[in-house]
Amino acid sequence: MEKDVQLFLNSTHDGMIAVDSEGFITLFNTVAGKLLNTTPTEAIGRHVTDVVKNTRLPYILETGKSELNQQQELEGIRIITNRMPVRDDSGKIIGAIAVFRDISDVISLAEEITNLKEMKIMLAAIINATQDAISVVDQNSRGILINPAYTRLTGLTERDVIGKPPTVDIAEGESIHAKVIATKKPVKGAFIKIKPFNREVLVNAAPIIVDGELRGSVGVIHDITEITKLTAELKQAKELIRKLEAKYTFEDIIGHAPLLASAIDKARKAAETSVTVLLMGESGTGKEIFAHAIHNASDRKFNQFIRVNCAALSESLFESELFGYEEGAFTGARKGGRKGLFEEANGGTIFLDEIGEMPISSQSKLLRVLQERELVRVGGTKYIDIDVRIITATNTNIERAVQEGRFRSDLYFRLNMFPIIIPPLRDRKDDINELSAYILKKLNQQYGKNVQHISEEAVHELKEYNWPGNIRELENLIGRAIINMKTGEPIIQASHLPMLEKQAGKRKDPEGCPEYHDPALSLSEILEKTEKDYLLAVMEQCNYNKTKAAKRMNISLRSLYYKLAKYGLISCSGEEPFD
């Protein structure tokens, strides 16, 4: 029986020590020996204070009070112990017993759990505090976590998302979470729309890998609705600034040829007054730069500068755009009416480019503006006073248009108060060196190149050319030469000038457009190439006079503008390109 009891005591996970009324050890099991680095044989019979340095059993013998669930340091370990007195039938204390267990591992585990909880709380706080919406799904693409920013962005709560498929919040586009789960690869910069508000968002998502296994996907969602709106507003503002501000000054006019110097001198004198100026010159000579420079040199430079391409406005829109309209003036008129460009330019300058293309039906209204400095909106009766400097430009022979009845003579005489003739490039070829250097610097910045200069042979070729397209054609040609150069070539050679090669060959006769036999080209590509080359050839032969070119090709001026815009030869707004 005693042997069975000893076997039972040694098989328990708790250490046990019993002492008699004098404090001598009477029971000491194997677990107690392991915890105290001794053996039952060595301990039994010895006083407990000799075996356990900080034992409380003598105190139990003295007081007869139990101590339960007490933590204690014991030989470098942490134990939890229960200490109780042992009494006989009469209640007399005849000994004491201690039952204890090593809880060092338990404490370490508890500390780890506590740290884990703290980390979890900290992580949750970080996720909840971030202003970017966060969404997490498991390996089955089911939602397991969202943060408050996500709810603010989408309007969806945990109830709407947790446990649901990843498409629950998508209005337009594919599920980025599903893509990450399928490929196990991150996805960056994906644009989608999320419901219920159809917000535009940018999503970056990455797989969650734990011990080499895919456990889910985490996505960070950036709301770009406001950014898109601000970008649109910035673009609109830039367009407005471009429309309302003159960019160039007289310092931007390159060259010292006598004819050019004379034109600049006249323009500077015109800037000192509010006289109406008529700029005459071929297409590409720089009439718009002169208009900008006159405005910026005048006392109107801090007010608005508005450019109008008369040839780009349809006859039906011309008057409403220039003079404005009243509410109800025509179908689709804006409520409250609208100011015209003359009113927008009040106090500043309005530049009417290609004035020769103005519809004759609108010329009488412009004449009244010039004579009386007042206008009447379309559909209105009230006269509106305006103070606007008018600069006009033309590349056509307006006197011939007057003779043919296409332009009012009285308007022409009003516009021709201060004519300035801008010379073509072929009459100022000595300026080609300086112009080419200026253009090269500008295009280096535009194309990200580092071309140093143009060879003497190439400059000679440029000076031998007749320049029907003037400075615009020079810039166009140098730009193409830069594109034709190999990487690392520092100097433009004559061989890099493709336009001159074409001028010397097939481009001389607009009826004899180049033939394309490349079997890799489709029929539509061949037709487009042929049409574009034909347009360029006719425009060059007509000195870039669009009215002449349209008549030469037997098409309307509107059709010509459409085709030129189609092939990038002018912008959609009718502005001439410089490339």
Coordinates of C-alpha atoms in Angstrom, one line a residue:
M1 CA 0.0 0.0 0.0
E2 CA 2.8 2.4 0.9
K3 CA 4.5 1.6 -2.3
D4 CA 1.3 2.4 -4.3
V5 CA 1.0 5.7 -2.5
Q6 CA 4.6 6.6 -3.3
L7 CA 4.1 5.7 -7.0
F8 CA 1.0 7.9 -7.1
L9 CA 2.9 10.9 -5.5
N10 CA 5.8 10.5 -8.0
S11 CA 3.5 10.3 -11.0
T12 CA 1.8 13.7 -10.5
H13 CA 2.9 16.9 -12.2
D14 CA 3.0 18.8 -8.9
G15 CA 5.8 18.9 -6.4
M16 CA 4.9 17.8 -2.9
I17 CA 6.7 18.4 0.4
A18 CA 5.3 17.4 3.9
V19 CA 6.9 18.1 7.2
D20 CA 6.1 17.1 10.8
S21 CA 5.3 19.4 13.6
E22 CA 9.0 20.2 14.1
G23 CA 9.6 21.0 10.4
F24 CA 11.4 17.9 9.4
I25 CA 10.6 16.6 5.9
T26 CA 8.5 13.4 5.9
L27 CA 7.4 13.4 2.3
F28 CA 9.3 14.6 -0.8
N29 CA 8.2 13.4 -4.2
T30 CA 10.2 13.1 -7.4
V31 CA 8.8 16.3 -9.0
A32 CA 9.8 18.3 -5.9
G33 CA 13.3 16.9 -6.3
K34 CA 13.6 18.0 -9.9
L35 CA 12.4 21.5 -9.1
L36 CA 14.8 21.8 -6.2
N37 CA 17.8 20.0 -7.7
T38 CA 17.9 17.2 -5.1
T39 CA 16.5 13.8 -4.5
P40 CA 13.8 12.5 -2.1
T41 CA 16.5 10.3 -0.4
E42 CA 18.7 13.4 0.3
A43 CA 15.7 15.5 1.4
I44 CA 13.7 13.3 3.7
G45 CA 14.6 13.6 7.3
R46 CA 16.2 17.0 6.9
H47 CA 14.7 20.2 8.2
V48 CA 12.8 21.9 5.5
T49 CA 14.7 25.2 5.8
D50 CA 17.9 23.3 4.9
V51 CA 16.4 22.1 1.7
V52 CA 14.1 25.0 0.7
K53 CA 15.8 28.3 1.5
N54 CA 12.6 30.5 1.4
T55 CA 10.1 28.0 2.5
R56 CA 6.9 29.2 4.3
L57 CA 6.0 25.8 5.9
P58 CA 7.4 26.8 9.4
Y59 CA 5.0 29.8 9.2
I60 CA 2.1 27.5 8.5
L61 CA 3.1 25.3 11.4
E62 CA 3.2 28.4 13.7
T63 CA 0.0 30.1 12.6
G64 CA -2.1 27.1 11.4
K65 CA -3.3 29.3 8.4
S66 CA -3.4 28.0 4.9
E67 CA -1.9 30.0 1.9
L68 CA -3.5 29.2 -1.4
N69 CA -2.5 30.0 -5.0
Q70 CA 0.6 31.9 -4.0
Q71 CA 3.4 32.8 -6.5
Q72 CA 6.9 32.3 -5.3
E73 CA 10.5 32.3 -6.7
L74 CA 12.1 28.9 -6.1
E75 CA 15.6 28.1 -7.1
G76 CA 15.4 30.5 -10.1
I77 CA 12.0 29.3 -11.2
R78 CA 8.5 30.7 -10.7
I79 CA 6.0 28.4 -8.9
I80 CA 2.5 28.6 -7.7
T81 CA 1.9 26.8 -4.4
N82 CA -0.8 25.8 -1.9
R83 CA 0.4 25.5 1.7
M84 CA -1.8 24.0 4.4
P85 CA -1.5 22.7 8.0
V86 CA -2.2 19.0 8.8
R87 CA -4.2 18.4 12.0
D88 CA -5.1 15.3 14.0
D89 CA -8.6 14.3 15.1
S90 CA -8.4 16.7 18.0
G91 CA -7.4 19.6 15.8
K92 CA -3.8 19.7 16.9
I93 CA -1.3 20.7 14.2
I94 CA 0.9 17.7 13.6
G95 CA 2.5 18.9 10.3
A96 CA 2.2 20.9 7.1
I97 CA 2.2 20.2 3.4
A98 CA 3.0 22.2 0.3
V99 CA 1.8 21.4 -3.2
F100 CA 3.5 23.4 -6.0
R101 CA 3.9 23.7 -9.7
D102 CA 6.4 25.3 -12.1
I103 CA 4.6 28.1 -14.0
S104 CA 7.6 29.7 -15.7
D105 CA 6.4 28.4 -19.1
V106 CA 2.9 29.5 -18.4
I107 CA 4.1 33.0 -17.5
S108 CA 6.2 33.2 -20.7
L109 CA 3.2 32.1 -22.7
A110 CA 1.0 34.7 -21.0
E111 CA 3.5 37.4 -21.7
E112 CA 3.6 36.4 -25.3
I113 CA -0.1 36.4 -25.5
T114 CA -0.2 39.9 -23.8
N115 CA 2.4 41.2 -26.2
L116 CA 0.4 39.7 -29.1
K117 CA -2.7 41.4 -27.8
E118 CA -0.8 44.7 -27.5
M119 CA 0.5 44.3 -31.1
K120 CA -2.9 43.4 -32.3
I121 CA -4.4 46.4 -30.6
M122 CA -1.6 48.6 -32.0
L123 CA -2.0 47.2 -35.5
A124 CA -5.8 47.7 -35.3
A125 CA -5.2 51.3 -34.2
I126 CA -2.9 51.9 -37.1
I127 CA -5.2 50.4 -39.6
N128 CA -8.2 52.4 -38.2
A129 CA -6.2 55.6 -38.0
T130 CA -4.9 55.6 -41.6
Q131 CA -6.8 57.8 -44.1
D132 CA -6.4 55.3 -46.9
A133 CA -9.1 52.7 -47.2
I134 CA -7.9 49.1 -46.4
S135 CA -9.6 45.9 -47.4
V136 CA -8.4 42.3 -46.6
V137 CA -9.7 39.0 -48.0
D138 CA -8.8 35.4 -47.1
Q139 CA -7.4 32.8 -49.5
N140 CA -11.0 32.1 -50.7
S141 CA -11.4 35.8 -51.6
R142 CA -13.9 36.4 -48.8
G143 CA -13.7 39.7 -46.9
I144 CA -12.2 39.5 -43.4
L145 CA -11.3 43.0 -42.5
I146 CA -12.0 46.6 -43.5
N147 CA -11.1 49.9 -41.7
P148 CA -13.2 53.0 -41.0
A149 CA -11.7 54.9 -44.0
Y150 CA -13.0 52.1 -46.2
T151 CA -16.5 52.6 -44.8
R152 CA -16.2 56.4 -45.3
L153 CA -15.1 55.9 -48.9
T154 CA -17.6 53.3 -50.0
G155 CA -20.4 53.6 -47.5
L156 CA -20.2 49.8 -46.9
T157 CA -19.9 48.5 -43.4
E158 CA -18.4 45.3 -42.0
R159 CA -21.9 43.7 -42.3
D160 CA -21.9 44.4 -46.0
V161 CA -18.3 43.1 -46.7
I162 CA -17.1 40.5 -44.1
G163 CA -17.6 37.0 -45.5
K164 CA -18.8 38.4 -48.9
P165 CA -17.1 38.0 -52.3
P166 CA -14.5 40.6 -53.4
T167 CA -16.8 42.0 -56.1
V168 CA -19.3 43.3 -53.5
D169 CA -17.9 46.9 -53.8
I170 CA -17.1 47.1 -57.5
A171 CA -19.2 49.2 -59.8
E172 CA -16.8 49.2 -62.8
G173 CA -13.7 47.0 -63.4
E174 CA -12.4 43.7 -62.2
S175 CA -11.7 42.5 -58.7
I176 CA -8.1 43.3 -57.8
H177 CA -8.3 40.9 -54.8
A178 CA -9.4 38.1 -57.0
K179 CA -6.5 38.8 -59.4
V180 CA -4.0 38.7 -56.6
I181 CA -5.4 35.5 -55.2
A182 CA -5.3 33.9 -58.7
T183 CA -1.7 35.0 -59.6
K184 CA -0.1 35.3 -56.1
K185 CA 1.4 38.5 -57.4
P186 CA 0.9 42.1 -56.3
V187 CA -1.1 44.5 -58.5
K188 CA -0.2 48.2 -58.5
G189 CA -2.0 51.3 -59.9
A190 CA -5.3 49.6 -60.9
F191 CA -8.2 52.0 -61.6
I192 CA -11.7 51.0 -60.8
K193 CA -15.0 52.5 -59.7
I194 CA -16.5 51.4 -56.5
K195 CA -20.2 51.5 -55.5
P196 CA -22.5 52.7 -54.3
F197 CA -21.2 56.2 -55.1
N198 CA -19.2 55.3 -58.3
R199 CA -16.1 56.9 -56.9
E200 CA -12.9 56.6 -59.0
V201 CA -10.2 54.9 -57.0
L202 CA -6.6 53.7 -57.4
V203 CA -5.9 50.3 -55.8
N204 CA -2.6 48.7 -54.8
A205 CA -3.0 45.1 -53.6
A206 CA -0.5 42.4 -52.5
P207 CA -0.7 38.7 -51.5
I208 CA -0.5 37.7 -47.8
I209 CA 2.0 34.9 -47.6
V210 CA 2.5 33.0 -44.2
D211 CA 5.1 30.2 -44.0
G212 CA 5.1 30.0 -47.8
E213 CA 1.4 29.6 -48.1
L214 CA -1.1 32.1 -49.6
R215 CA -3.4 33.3 -46.8
G216 CA -5.2 36.2 -48.5
S217 CA -4.8 39.6 -50.1
V218 CA -4.6 43.1 -48.7
G219 CA -5.6 46.1 -50.7
V220 CA -5.0 49.9 -50.1
I221 CA -7.6 52.0 -51.9
H222 CA -6.9 55.7 -52.7
D223 CA -9.8 57.9 -53.6
I224 CA -8.8 59.9 -56.7
T225 CA -12.2 61.4 -57.4
E226 CA -11.1 64.7 -56.0
I227 CA -7.7 64.4 -57.7
T228 CA -9.4 63.8 -61.1
K229 CA -11.7 66.8 -60.5
L230 CA -8.7 69.0 -59.5
T231 CA -6.8 67.8 -62.6
A232 CA -9.7 68.7 -64.8
E233 CA -10.0 72.1 -63.1
L234 CA -6.2 72.6 -63.5
K235 CA -6.4 71.7 -67.2
Q236 CA -9.3 74.1 -67.6
A237 CA -7.4 76.8 -65.7
K238 CA -4.3 76.3 -67.9
E239 CA -6.5 76.6 -71.0
L240 CA -8.0 79.7 -69.6
I241 CA -4.6 81.2 -68.8
R242 CA -3.4 80.2 -72.3
K243 CA -6.4 82.0 -73.7
L244 CA -6.3 85.1 -71.5
E245 CA -2.5 85.7 -71.4
A246 CA 0.0 86.7 -74.0
K247 CA 3.1 84.5 -73.8
Y248 CA 5.6 86.3 -76.1
T249 CA 7.4 89.6 -76.0
F250 CA 9.6 91.4 -78.6
E251 CA 12.6 89.6 -77.1
D252 CA 11.1 86.3 -78.4
I253 CA 11.2 87.5 -82.0
I254 CA 14.5 86.1 -83.3
G255 CA 16.5 87.8 -86.1
H256 CA 18.1 91.1 -87.2
A257 CA 17.3 91.2 -90.9
P258 CA 16.4 94.8 -92.1
L259 CA 12.8 93.9 -93.1
L260 CA 12.2 92.2 -89.8
A261 CA 13.8 95.0 -87.8
S262 CA 11.5 97.5 -89.6
A263 CA 8.4 95.4 -88.7
I264 CA 9.5 95.2 -85.0
D265 CA 10.0 98.9 -84.9
K266 CA 6.5 99.6 -86.3
A267 CA 5.0 97.1 -83.8
R268 CA 6.8 98.8 -80.8
K269 CA 5.3 102.1 -81.9
A270 CA 1.8 100.5 -82.3
A271 CA 2.1 99.2 -78.7
E272 CA 2.4 102.7 -77.4
T273 CA -1.2 103.5 -78.5
S274 CA -4.5 101.6 -78.9
V275 CA -4.5 101.8 -82.7
T276 CA -6.0 98.9 -84.6
V277 CA -3.2 96.8 -86.1
L278 CA -3.3 94.7 -89.2
L279 CA -0.5 92.1 -89.4
M280 CA 0.1 90.8 -92.9
G281 CA 2.4 87.9 -93.8
E282 CA 2.5 84.4 -95.1
S283 CA 1.6 81.5 -92.9
G284 CA 4.3 80.6 -90.4
T285 CA 6.0 84.0 -90.3
G286 CA 5.1 84.7 -86.7
K287 CA 2.1 87.0 -86.8
E288 CA 0.7 85.7 -83.5
I289 CA 4.0 86.3 -81.8
F290 CA 3.9 89.9 -83.0
A291 CA 0.3 90.2 -81.6
H292 CA 1.5 88.8 -78.2
A293 CA 4.5 91.2 -78.2
I294 CA 2.4 94.3 -79.0
H295 CA -0.1 93.4 -76.1
N296 CA 2.7 92.8 -73.6
A297 CA 4.5 96.0 -74.5
S298 CA 1.3 98.1 -74.1
D299 CA -0.4 99.5 -71.0
R300 CA -3.0 96.7 -71.4
K301 CA -0.5 93.9 -70.6
F302 CA -2.1 93.2 -67.2
N303 CA -5.5 92.6 -68.8
Q304 CA -6.8 89.8 -70.9
F305 CA -5.5 88.7 -74.3
I306 CA -7.8 86.6 -76.3
R307 CA -7.0 84.9 -79.6
V308 CA -9.7 84.0 -82.1
N309 CA -9.1 81.9 -85.3
C310 CA -11.8 83.3 -87.6
A311 CA -11.4 80.5 -90.0
A312 CA -12.0 77.9 -87.3
L313 CA -15.4 79.2 -86.3
S314 CA -18.5 78.2 -88.3
E315 CA -20.6 81.0 -89.6
S316 CA -23.5 80.0 -87.4
L317 CA -21.4 80.3 -84.2
F318 CA -19.3 83.3 -85.2
E319 CA -21.5 86.1 -83.9
S320 CA -22.5 84.3 -80.7
E321 CA -18.9 83.5 -79.9
L322 CA -17.6 87.0 -80.6
F323 CA -20.5 89.2 -79.5
G324 CA -22.3 86.9 -77.0
Y325 CA -26.0 86.2 -76.8
E326 CA -29.0 86.8 -74.6
E327 CA -31.1 84.1 -72.9
G328 CA -33.5 82.5 -75.4
A329 CA -31.7 84.0 -78.5
F330 CA -31.6 80.5 -80.1
T331 CA -32.3 76.9 -79.3
G332 CA -29.8 75.7 -76.7
A333 CA -28.8 79.2 -75.5
R334 CA -27.5 79.2 -72.0
K335 CA -29.9 80.4 -69.3
G336 CA -29.0 84.0 -68.5
G337 CA -27.1 84.4 -71.7
R338 CA -23.4 84.5 -72.2
K339 CA -20.7 87.1 -72.7
G340 CA -18.9 87.1 -76.0
L341 CA -15.1 87.2 -76.5
F342 CA -15.1 90.9 -77.1
E343 CA -16.7 91.4 -73.6
E344 CA -14.2 88.9 -72.1
A345 CA -11.4 90.9 -73.6
N346 CA -12.7 94.3 -72.3
G347 CA -9.8 96.4 -71.1
G348 CA -7.3 94.1 -72.9
T349 CA -6.6 92.9 -76.4
I350 CA -8.4 90.6 -78.9
F351 CA -6.4 89.1 -81.7
L352 CA -8.5 88.1 -84.7
D353 CA -6.3 85.7 -86.7
E354 CA -7.2 84.9 -90.4
I355 CA -9.5 87.9 -90.5
G356 CA -10.0 87.4 -94.2
E357 CA -12.0 84.3 -93.4
M358 CA -14.6 86.2 -91.3
P359 CA -18.2 85.6 -92.7
I360 CA -19.4 88.7 -94.5
S361 CA -22.6 88.6 -92.5
S362 CA -20.6 89.3 -89.3
Q363 CA -18.4 92.0 -90.7
S364 CA -20.9 94.8 -90.2
K365 CA -21.0 94.0 -86.4
L366 CA -17.2 94.1 -86.2
L367 CA -17.3 97.4 -88.1
R368 CA -19.7 98.9 -85.5
V369 CA -17.3 97.7 -82.7
L370 CA -14.4 99.5 -84.4
Q371 CA -16.4 102.7 -85.1
E372 CA -18.6 103.1 -82.0
R373 CA -16.7 100.9 -79.5
E374 CA -20.0 99.2 -78.6
L375 CA -21.8 95.9 -79.4
V376 CA -25.1 94.2 -79.2
R377 CA -25.4 90.6 -78.1
V378 CA -27.2 88.1 -80.4
G379 CA -30.9 88.3 -79.6
G380 CA -30.5 91.5 -77.6
T381 CA -31.2 95.2 -78.1
K382 CA -29.0 96.8 -75.4
Y383 CA -25.7 98.5 -76.5
I384 CA -22.7 97.4 -74.4
D385 CA -19.7 99.7 -74.3
I386 CA -16.3 98.0 -74.6
D387 CA -12.7 99.1 -74.5
V388 CA -10.7 96.6 -76.6
R389 CA -7.5 96.9 -78.6
I390 CA -8.1 95.0 -81.8
I391 CA -5.2 93.3 -83.6
T392 CA -6.0 91.4 -86.8
A393 CA -3.8 89.1 -89.0
T394 CA -4.1 87.7 -92.5
N395 CA -2.1 85.6 -94.9
T396 CA -4.5 86.4 -97.8
N397 CA -4.8 89.3 -100.1
I398 CA -7.7 91.2 -98.5
E399 CA -7.7 93.9 -101.3
R400 CA -8.5 91.1 -103.8
A401 CA -11.2 89.8 -101.4
V402 CA -12.7 93.3 -101.3
Q403 CA -12.7 93.4 -105.1
E404 CA -14.4 90.0 -105.3
G405 CA -17.1 91.1 -102.8
R406 CA -16.0 88.7 -100.0
F407 CA -14.8 91.5 -97.7
R408 CA -16.3 94.8 -96.9
S409 CA -14.2 97.7 -98.1
D410 CA -15.2 100.0 -95.2
L411 CA -14.1 97.3 -92.7
Y412 CA -10.9 96.8 -94.5
F413 CA -10.1 100.5 -94.3
R414 CA -10.8 100.5 -90.6
L415 CA -8.6 97.5 -90.0
N416 CA -5.8 98.8 -92.2
M417 CA -5.1 101.9 -90.0
F418 CA -1.7 100.6 -89.0
P419 CA -0.5 97.7 -91.3
I420 CA 2.6 95.8 -90.4
I421 CA 4.1 93.5 -93.0
I422 CA 6.1 90.6 -91.5
P423 CA 8.7 89.3 -94.0
P424 CA 8.8 85.7 -95.1
L425 CA 11.9 83.6 -94.2
R426 CA 13.2 83.5 -97.8
D427 CA 13.6 87.3 -97.5
R428 CA 15.6 87.0 -94.3
K429 CA 17.8 83.9 -94.8
D430 CA 20.7 85.5 -92.8
D431 CA 18.5 84.9 -89.7
I432 CA 18.4 81.1 -90.3
N433 CA 21.6 80.5 -88.2
E434 CA 20.2 82.3 -85.2
L435 CA 16.7 80.9 -85.7
S436 CA 18.0 77.3 -86.0
A437 CA 20.0 77.7 -82.8
Y438 CA 17.0 78.9 -80.9
I439 CA 14.7 76.2 -82.3
L440 CA 17.4 73.5 -81.5
K441 CA 17.6 74.6 -77.9
K442 CA 13.8 74.5 -77.6
L443 CA 13.4 71.1 -79.2
N444 CA 16.2 69.6 -77.1
Q445 CA 14.2 70.4 -74.0
Q446 CA 11.0 69.2 -75.7
Y447 CA 12.4 65.9 -76.9
G448 CA 14.9 65.3 -74.1
K449 CA 17.8 65.4 -76.5
N450 CA 21.3 66.9 -76.3
V451 CA 22.0 67.9 -79.9
Q452 CA 24.8 70.4 -79.9
H453 CA 24.5 72.3 -83.2
I454 CA 23.8 72.1 -86.9
S455 CA 26.6 71.4 -89.4
E456 CA 27.6 74.1 -91.9
E457 CA 26.6 71.8 -94.7
A458 CA 23.1 71.4 -93.2
V459 CA 22.8 75.2 -92.7
H460 CA 23.8 75.7 -96.3
E461 CA 21.0 73.4 -97.4
L462 CA 18.6 75.3 -95.2
K463 CA 19.6 78.6 -96.8
E464 CA 19.2 77.1 -100.3
Y465 CA 15.6 76.1 -99.6
N466 CA 12.8 78.5 -100.5
W467 CA 10.7 78.1 -97.3
P468 CA 7.1 78.2 -98.4
G469 CA 6.1 77.4 -94.8
N470 CA 8.5 79.9 -93.3
I471 CA 9.6 79.6 -89.6
R472 CA 6.9 77.1 -88.8
E473 CA 8.3 74.9 -91.5
L474 CA 11.9 75.4 -90.3
E475 CA 10.9 74.3 -86.8
N476 CA 9.0 71.4 -88.3
L477 CA 12.0 70.3 -90.3
I478 CA 14.6 70.6 -87.5
G479 CA 12.3 68.6 -85.3
R480 CA 12.1 65.8 -87.8
A481 CA 15.9 65.9 -88.3
I482 CA 16.4 65.4 -84.5
I483 CA 14.0 62.4 -84.6
N484 CA 15.9 61.0 -87.6
M485 CA 19.3 61.1 -85.7
K486 CA 20.7 58.1 -84.1
T487 CA 21.2 58.0 -80.3
G488 CA 24.4 59.8 -79.3
E489 CA 24.8 61.8 -82.6
P490 CA 25.7 65.4 -81.5
I491 CA 25.4 67.3 -84.8
I492 CA 22.5 67.6 -87.3
Q493 CA 23.9 66.8 -90.7
A494 CA 22.4 67.5 -94.1
S495 CA 21.4 63.8 -94.4
H496 CA 19.1 64.3 -91.4
L497 CA 16.9 66.8 -93.3
P498 CA 14.1 64.6 -94.8
M499 CA 11.9 67.4 -95.8
L500 CA 14.5 68.9 -98.1
E501 CA 15.0 65.5 -99.7
K502 CA 11.3 65.2 -100.4
Q503 CA 11.2 68.8 -101.7
A504 CA 13.8 67.9 -104.2
G505 CA 12.0 64.8 -105.3
K506 CA 8.4 63.6 -105.4
R507 CA 6.9 66.4 -103.4
K508 CA 7.4 68.9 -106.3
D509 CA 4.2 67.9 -108.1
P510 CA 1.1 67.6 -105.8
E511 CA -0.5 65.4 -108.4
G512 CA 2.4 63.0 -108.3
C513 CA 2.2 61.8 -104.7
P514 CA 4.6 59.1 -103.6
E515 CA 3.6 55.5 -104.3
Y516 CA 3.7 53.0 -101.5
H517 CA 4.4 49.4 -102.3
D518 CA 5.1 48.2 -98.8
P519 CA 3.1 44.9 -98.5
A520 CA 3.0 45.4 -94.7
L521 CA 0.8 48.4 -95.1
S522 CA -3.0 48.0 -95.3
L523 CA -5.0 49.8 -98.0
S524 CA -6.4 52.3 -95.5
E525 CA -2.8 53.2 -94.4
I526 CA -1.7 53.7 -98.0
L527 CA -4.7 55.9 -98.7
E528 CA -4.0 58.0 -95.6
K529 CA -0.3 58.4 -96.4
T530 CA -1.2 59.5 -99.9
E531 CA -3.8 61.9 -98.8
K532 CA -1.5 63.4 -96.1
D533 CA 1.4 63.9 -98.6
Y534 CA -1.1 65.4 -101.1
L535 CA -2.3 67.9 -98.5
L536 CA 1.2 68.9 -97.6
A537 CA 2.3 69.3 -101.2
V538 CA -0.7 71.5 -102.1
M539 CA -0.3 73.6 -98.9
E540 CA 3.3 74.2 -99.7
Q541 CA 2.5 75.2 -103.3
C542 CA -0.1 77.6 -102.0
N543 CA 2.3 79.1 -99.5
Y544 CA 0.2 77.6 -96.7
N545 CA -2.8 79.8 -97.7
K546 CA -5.7 77.6 -96.7
T547 CA -8.3 79.4 -98.8
K548 CA -6.1 78.9 -101.9
A549 CA -5.4 75.3 -101.0
A550 CA -9.1 74.5 -100.5
K551 CA -9.9 76.0 -104.0
R552 CA -6.9 74.1 -105.5
M553 CA -8.2 70.8 -104.1
N554 CA -11.9 71.7 -105.0
I555 CA -13.0 71.1 -101.4
S556 CA -14.6 73.5 -98.8
L557 CA -12.5 75.4 -96.3
R558 CA -14.2 73.5 -93.5
S559 CA -13.3 70.1 -95.1
L560 CA -9.7 71.3 -95.4
Y561 CA -9.5 72.2 -91.7
Y562 CA -11.0 68.8 -90.8
K563 CA -8.4 67.0 -92.9
L564 CA -5.5 69.1 -91.6
A565 CA -6.6 68.4 -88.0
K566 CA -7.1 64.7 -88.8
Y567 CA -3.4 64.3 -89.7
G568 CA -2.1 66.6 -86.9
L569 CA -1.1 69.4 -89.3
I570 CA -3.2 71.8 -87.1
S571 CA -4.8 71.4 -83.7
C572 CA -8.5 70.7 -83.4
S573 CA -9.0 74.3 -82.4
G574 CA -7.5 75.5 -85.6
E575 CA -4.1 76.6 -84.1
E576 CA -1.0 75.9 -86.1
P577 CA 1.4 73.3 -84.7
F578 CA 5.1 73.9 -84.4
D579 CA 6.2 70.3 -84.9

